[in-house]
Amino acid sequence: GRDPACLSAGRRPDGSSGPCYCDQACARTLDCCHDYAQACPVTPCVVSQWSAWSGCAEPCKTTYRVRTRHIIQEPRNGGEPCPALEERAGCVEYWTRQGTECQQSLIPALITTGGFGKARKKRAAADGNKRAGYCVEFQLVAITPGCLHSHHSSTGWMRYLREGHTVCVECQPPALHSWAQHCHGDGTGSQQNQLLHWQAVGNHRCKGTWRRIRQLETCSCPSVHSFLFI
């Protein structure tokens, strides 16, 4: 970038005369030689395409996955600097590295509004899927303040999550896995009064804990307190 030893005398691009420099910094300090742009054309950074996403950093918990890209050409002569070479995205895996299913109490339940339930049932019927789901009642124990600040139309349902309230969360296809016969995060196998974790889809700041009360074949909560496993 900066090399004051690369020095000449002559005209500058602005028409003035005097010492002029050949280093990349001259583009910022405006003391380039008049032919700098032709002799040292600007070369922007060039990066590769993104790699495929990696697996989750850790199994059995909400964490992140990574994708990367590398520099093909470094910027020169004041060219555009390189963009970020790594991106992260949230993810959760329900299987250990050995291929066994995660302990249910370690898996956060991913939930969304029950309003999507009718569309799911119609889609399942169209696909010839007649598997019946079930519902699990939970008592909400702790809720992060982020749930109360969900004012967007797609996240407004989160405001109905209140500590102490009983909620119903329905397990429907495709969240109901045929090989496991339950939804991940439903608390199957958890101990009585064990605190379980949940996360609202669409707002990473809305999450908390609840206790599993019982499993029902049908949901009986008011619609504002009915949700779906993802």
Tab-separated table of C-alpha atoms in Angstrom:
chain	number	residue	atom	x	y	z
A	1	GLY	CA	0.000	0.000	0.000
A	2	ARG	CA	2.419	2.727	1.069
A	3	ASP	CA	5.994	2.948	-0.249
A	4	PRO	CA	7.486	6.483	-0.116
A	5	ALA	CA	10.678	5.211	-1.744
A	6	CYS	CA	8.817	4.851	-5.032
A	7	LEU	CA	9.276	8.518	-5.953
A	8	SER	CA	9.532	10.627	-9.067
A	9	ALA	CA	9.263	14.285	-10.040
A	10	GLY	CA	6.855	15.670	-12.567
A	11	ARG	CA	3.208	16.408	-13.159
A	12	ARG	CA	0.374	15.163	-11.030
A	13	PRO	CA	-3.181	14.407	-12.250
A	14	ASP	CA	-4.366	17.793	-10.995
A	15	GLY	CA	-1.798	19.598	-13.187
A	16	SER	CA	0.564	20.594	-10.390
A	17	SER	CA	4.265	19.746	-10.452
A	18	GLY	CA	6.520	18.370	-7.764
A	19	PRO	CA	7.329	15.033	-6.158
A	20	CYS	CA	4.900	12.313	-7.106
A	21	TYR	CA	4.596	8.772	-5.829
A	22	CYS	CA	3.904	5.394	-7.325
A	23	ASP	CA	2.542	3.550	-4.284
A	24	GLN	CA	-1.119	2.615	-3.772
A	25	ALA	CA	-1.526	5.242	-1.052
A	26	CYS	CA	-1.167	8.027	-3.610
A	27	ALA	CA	-4.773	7.462	-4.659
A	28	ARG	CA	-5.834	8.619	-1.176
A	29	THR	CA	-3.184	11.306	-0.624
A	30	LEU	CA	-3.590	12.698	-4.196
A	31	ASP	CA	0.149	12.818	-4.914
A	32	CYS	CA	0.223	10.237	-7.738
A	33	CYS	CA	2.211	10.709	-10.913
A	34	HIS	CA	0.101	11.799	-13.897
A	35	ASP	CA	0.281	8.362	-15.571
A	36	TYR	CA	-0.445	6.331	-12.407
A	37	ALA	CA	-3.909	5.218	-13.567
A	38	GLN	CA	-2.492	3.823	-16.839
A	39	ALA	CA	0.679	2.313	-15.390
A	40	CYS	CA	-1.047	0.886	-12.291
A	41	PRO	CA	-4.691	0.204	-13.142
A	42	VAL	CA	-7.078	-0.359	-10.268
A	43	THR	CA	-7.562	-4.049	-9.521
A	44	PRO	CA	-10.538	-4.916	-7.262
A	45	CYS	CA	-10.687	-7.897	-4.962
A	46	VAL	CA	-12.087	-11.043	-6.539
A	47	VAL	CA	-13.473	-13.839	-4.367
A	48	SER	CA	-14.727	-17.346	-5.104
A	49	GLN	CA	-18.300	-18.583	-4.864
A	50	TRP	CA	-19.566	-19.590	-1.419
A	51	SER	CA	-18.800	-23.137	-0.335
A	52	ALA	CA	-21.592	-25.481	0.710
A	53	TRP	CA	-22.878	-24.982	4.265
A	54	SER	CA	-21.088	-27.012	6.908
A	55	GLY	CA	-22.917	-29.109	9.476
A	56	CYS	CA	-23.860	-27.601	12.826
A	57	ALA	CA	-20.927	-26.673	15.038
A	58	GLU	CA	-22.323	-28.848	17.854
A	59	PRO	CA	-25.070	-31.488	17.860
A	60	CYS	CA	-28.084	-31.520	20.195
A	61	LYS	CA	-28.255	-27.744	20.715
A	62	THR	CA	-29.109	-24.563	18.839
A	63	THR	CA	-25.836	-23.381	17.339
A	64	TYR	CA	-24.548	-22.288	13.919
A	65	ARG	CA	-23.267	-23.572	10.595
A	66	VAL	CA	-20.647	-21.945	8.392
A	67	ARG	CA	-19.899	-21.335	4.745
A	68	THR	CA	-16.708	-19.770	3.397
A	69	ARG	CA	-15.146	-18.347	0.260
A	70	HIS	CA	-11.537	-17.526	-0.567
A	71	ILE	CA	-9.668	-14.684	-2.256
A	72	ILE	CA	-8.843	-15.307	-5.909
A	73	GLN	CA	-7.274	-11.885	-6.500
A	74	GLU	CA	-6.060	-9.412	-3.908
A	75	PRO	CA	-7.023	-5.749	-4.460
A	76	ARG	CA	-4.278	-3.516	-5.816
A	77	ASN	CA	-3.764	0.165	-6.543
A	78	GLY	CA	-6.722	1.330	-4.476
A	79	GLY	CA	-9.128	-1.358	-5.686
A	80	GLU	CA	-12.221	-2.381	-3.720
A	81	PRO	CA	-11.279	-4.275	-0.538
A	82	CYS	CA	-12.305	-7.888	-0.067
A	83	PRO	CA	-15.743	-8.672	1.417
A	84	ALA	CA	-16.324	-11.033	4.352
A	85	LEU	CA	-14.971	-14.507	3.717
A	86	GLU	CA	-17.214	-16.319	6.221
A	87	GLU	CA	-20.941	-16.371	6.936
A	88	ARG	CA	-22.791	-18.067	9.787
A	89	ALA	CA	-26.414	-19.142	10.083
A	90	GLY	CA	-28.349	-20.668	12.961
A	91	CYS	CA	-29.082	-24.382	12.913
A	92	VAL	CA	-29.876	-27.348	15.128
A	93	GLU	CA	-29.086	-31.031	14.611
A	94	TYR	CA	-30.976	-33.798	16.410
A	95	TRP	CA	-28.368	-36.539	16.030
A	96	THR	CA	-25.031	-37.060	17.743
A	97	ARG	CA	-21.826	-37.560	15.754
A	98	GLN	CA	-22.246	-41.307	16.453
A	99	GLY	CA	-25.655	-41.305	14.750
A	100	THR	CA	-27.836	-41.694	17.855
A	101	GLU	CA	-30.787	-39.419	18.539
A	102	CYS	CA	-30.106	-36.553	20.933
A	103	GLN	CA	-31.476	-36.691	24.443
A	104	GLN	CA	-34.851	-34.992	24.149
A	105	SER	CA	-34.306	-32.631	27.071
A	106	LEU	CA	-31.327	-31.104	25.250
A	107	ILE	CA	-33.269	-30.266	22.092
A	108	PRO	CA	-34.943	-26.838	22.033
A	109	ALA	CA	-38.448	-26.981	20.592
A	110	LEU	CA	-38.803	-24.744	17.528
A	111	ILE	CA	-42.325	-23.312	17.457
A	112	THR	CA	-44.465	-21.082	15.292
A	113	THR	CA	-48.063	-19.878	15.374
A	114	GLY	CA	-50.826	-22.461	15.182
A	115	GLY	CA	-52.336	-20.447	12.334
A	116	PHE	CA	-50.205	-22.442	9.902
A	117	GLY	CA	-51.847	-25.687	11.008
A	118	LYS	CA	-54.745	-25.670	8.530
A	119	ALA	CA	-52.411	-25.167	5.574
A	120	ARG	CA	-50.252	-28.035	6.800
A	121	LYS	CA	-53.253	-30.369	7.093
A	122	LYS	CA	-54.447	-29.491	3.587
A	123	ARG	CA	-50.991	-30.123	2.182
A	124	ALA	CA	-50.710	-33.451	4.027
A	125	ALA	CA	-54.101	-34.544	2.718
A	126	ALA	CA	-53.105	-33.613	-0.841
A	127	ASP	CA	-49.977	-35.732	-0.448
A	128	GLY	CA	-52.038	-38.686	0.774
A	129	ASN	CA	-50.580	-38.424	4.279
A	130	LYS	CA	-53.163	-39.579	6.819
A	131	ARG	CA	-50.913	-39.777	9.854
A	132	ALA	CA	-52.635	-38.132	12.785
A	133	GLY	CA	-50.676	-35.755	14.942
A	134	TYR	CA	-50.922	-35.055	18.640
A	135	CYS	CA	-50.651	-32.109	20.990
A	136	VAL	CA	-48.468	-31.463	24.019
A	137	GLU	CA	-49.435	-29.087	26.815
A	138	PHE	CA	-46.670	-27.036	28.426
A	139	GLN	CA	-46.618	-24.492	31.218
A	140	LEU	CA	-44.476	-21.500	30.291
A	141	VAL	CA	-41.851	-20.821	32.969
A	142	ALA	CA	-39.527	-18.156	31.538
A	143	ILE	CA	-39.740	-15.898	28.471
A	144	THR	CA	-37.158	-13.461	27.125
A	145	PRO	CA	-38.204	-9.787	26.692
A	146	GLY	CA	-37.624	-10.135	22.951
A	147	CYS	CA	-41.009	-11.859	22.603
A	148	LEU	CA	-42.829	-8.692	23.687
A	149	HIS	CA	-41.113	-6.609	21.020
A	150	SER	CA	-42.425	-8.634	18.087
A	151	HIS	CA	-44.546	-6.026	16.300
A	152	HIS	CA	-44.214	-7.261	12.724
A	153	SER	CA	-47.332	-8.947	11.340
A	154	SER	CA	-45.506	-12.270	10.974
A	155	THR	CA	-44.195	-12.256	14.556
A	156	GLY	CA	-47.080	-10.652	16.446
A	157	TRP	CA	-48.216	-14.068	17.717
A	158	MET	CA	-45.214	-14.125	20.055
A	159	ARG	CA	-46.825	-11.480	22.266
A	160	TYR	CA	-49.293	-14.144	23.461
A	161	LEU	CA	-46.500	-16.086	25.144
A	162	ARG	CA	-46.812	-15.297	28.854
A	163	GLU	CA	-45.097	-16.763	31.903
A	164	GLY	CA	-47.371	-19.104	33.824
A	165	HIS	CA	-49.780	-19.696	30.933
A	166	THR	CA	-50.547	-23.144	29.569
A	167	VAL	CA	-49.977	-23.522	25.849
A	168	CYS	CA	-50.725	-26.318	23.394
A	169	VAL	CA	-48.152	-27.217	20.766
A	170	GLU	CA	-49.317	-29.495	17.967
A	171	CYS	CA	-47.124	-32.080	16.279
A	172	GLN	CA	-48.159	-32.477	12.636
A	173	PRO	CA	-46.452	-33.743	9.492
A	174	PRO	CA	-43.881	-32.853	8.250
A	175	ALA	CA	-42.523	-32.083	11.753
A	176	LEU	CA	-43.892	-35.478	12.843
A	177	HIS	CA	-41.184	-37.858	11.664
A	178	SER	CA	-42.428	-41.279	10.557
A	179	TRP	CA	-39.330	-43.049	11.886
A	180	ALA	CA	-39.347	-41.315	15.273
A	181	GLN	CA	-43.141	-40.991	15.698
A	182	HIS	CA	-42.744	-37.698	17.540
A	183	CYS	CA	-41.690	-34.091	16.965
A	184	HIS	CA	-38.212	-33.018	17.995
A	185	GLY	CA	-38.279	-30.905	21.126
A	186	ASP	CA	-41.632	-32.217	22.423
A	187	GLY	CA	-40.041	-33.345	25.700
A	188	THR	CA	-40.479	-37.066	25.114
A	189	GLY	CA	-38.515	-38.909	27.780
A	190	SER	CA	-38.013	-35.852	29.980
A	191	GLN	CA	-38.339	-36.152	33.730
A	192	GLN	CA	-41.322	-34.729	35.608
A	193	ASN	CA	-41.036	-30.959	36.173
A	194	GLN	CA	-37.847	-30.815	34.105
A	195	LEU	CA	-37.233	-27.427	32.488
A	196	LEU	CA	-37.227	-27.713	28.687
A	197	HIS	CA	-36.163	-25.090	26.176
A	198	TRP	CA	-38.091	-23.583	23.278
A	199	GLN	CA	-37.282	-21.069	20.531
A	200	ALA	CA	-39.744	-19.014	18.461
A	201	VAL	CA	-39.116	-19.198	14.720
A	202	GLY	CA	-38.751	-15.771	13.122
A	203	ASN	CA	-37.276	-13.945	16.115
A	204	HIS	CA	-34.029	-15.262	17.598
A	205	ARG	CA	-34.541	-13.041	20.662
A	206	CYS	CA	-37.784	-14.806	21.611
A	207	LYS	CA	-37.099	-17.998	23.560
A	208	GLY	CA	-37.499	-19.454	27.034
A	209	THR	CA	-38.282	-22.509	29.100
A	210	TRP	CA	-41.392	-24.525	29.889
A	211	ARG	CA	-42.472	-27.718	31.678
A	212	ARG	CA	-44.250	-30.546	29.910
A	213	ILE	CA	-47.683	-31.242	31.407
A	214	ARG	CA	-49.146	-34.013	29.257
A	215	GLN	CA	-49.676	-35.291	25.725
A	216	LEU	CA	-53.129	-35.063	24.121
A	217	GLU	CA	-54.538	-36.463	20.916
A	218	THR	CA	-56.205	-33.119	20.169
A	219	CYS	CA	-55.398	-29.544	21.156
A	220	SER	CA	-57.811	-27.779	23.497
A	221	CYS	CA	-56.134	-24.391	24.068
A	222	PRO	CA	-57.552	-21.083	22.726
A	223	SER	CA	-56.183	-20.317	19.271
A	224	VAL	CA	-53.902	-17.539	20.559
A	225	HIS	CA	-52.220	-20.092	22.845
A	226	SER	CA	-51.888	-22.821	20.226
A	227	PHE	CA	-48.620	-23.339	18.406
A	228	LEU	CA	-46.878	-25.781	16.078
A	229	PHE	CA	-43.636	-27.711	16.271
A	230	ILE	CA	-41.298	-27.034	13.331
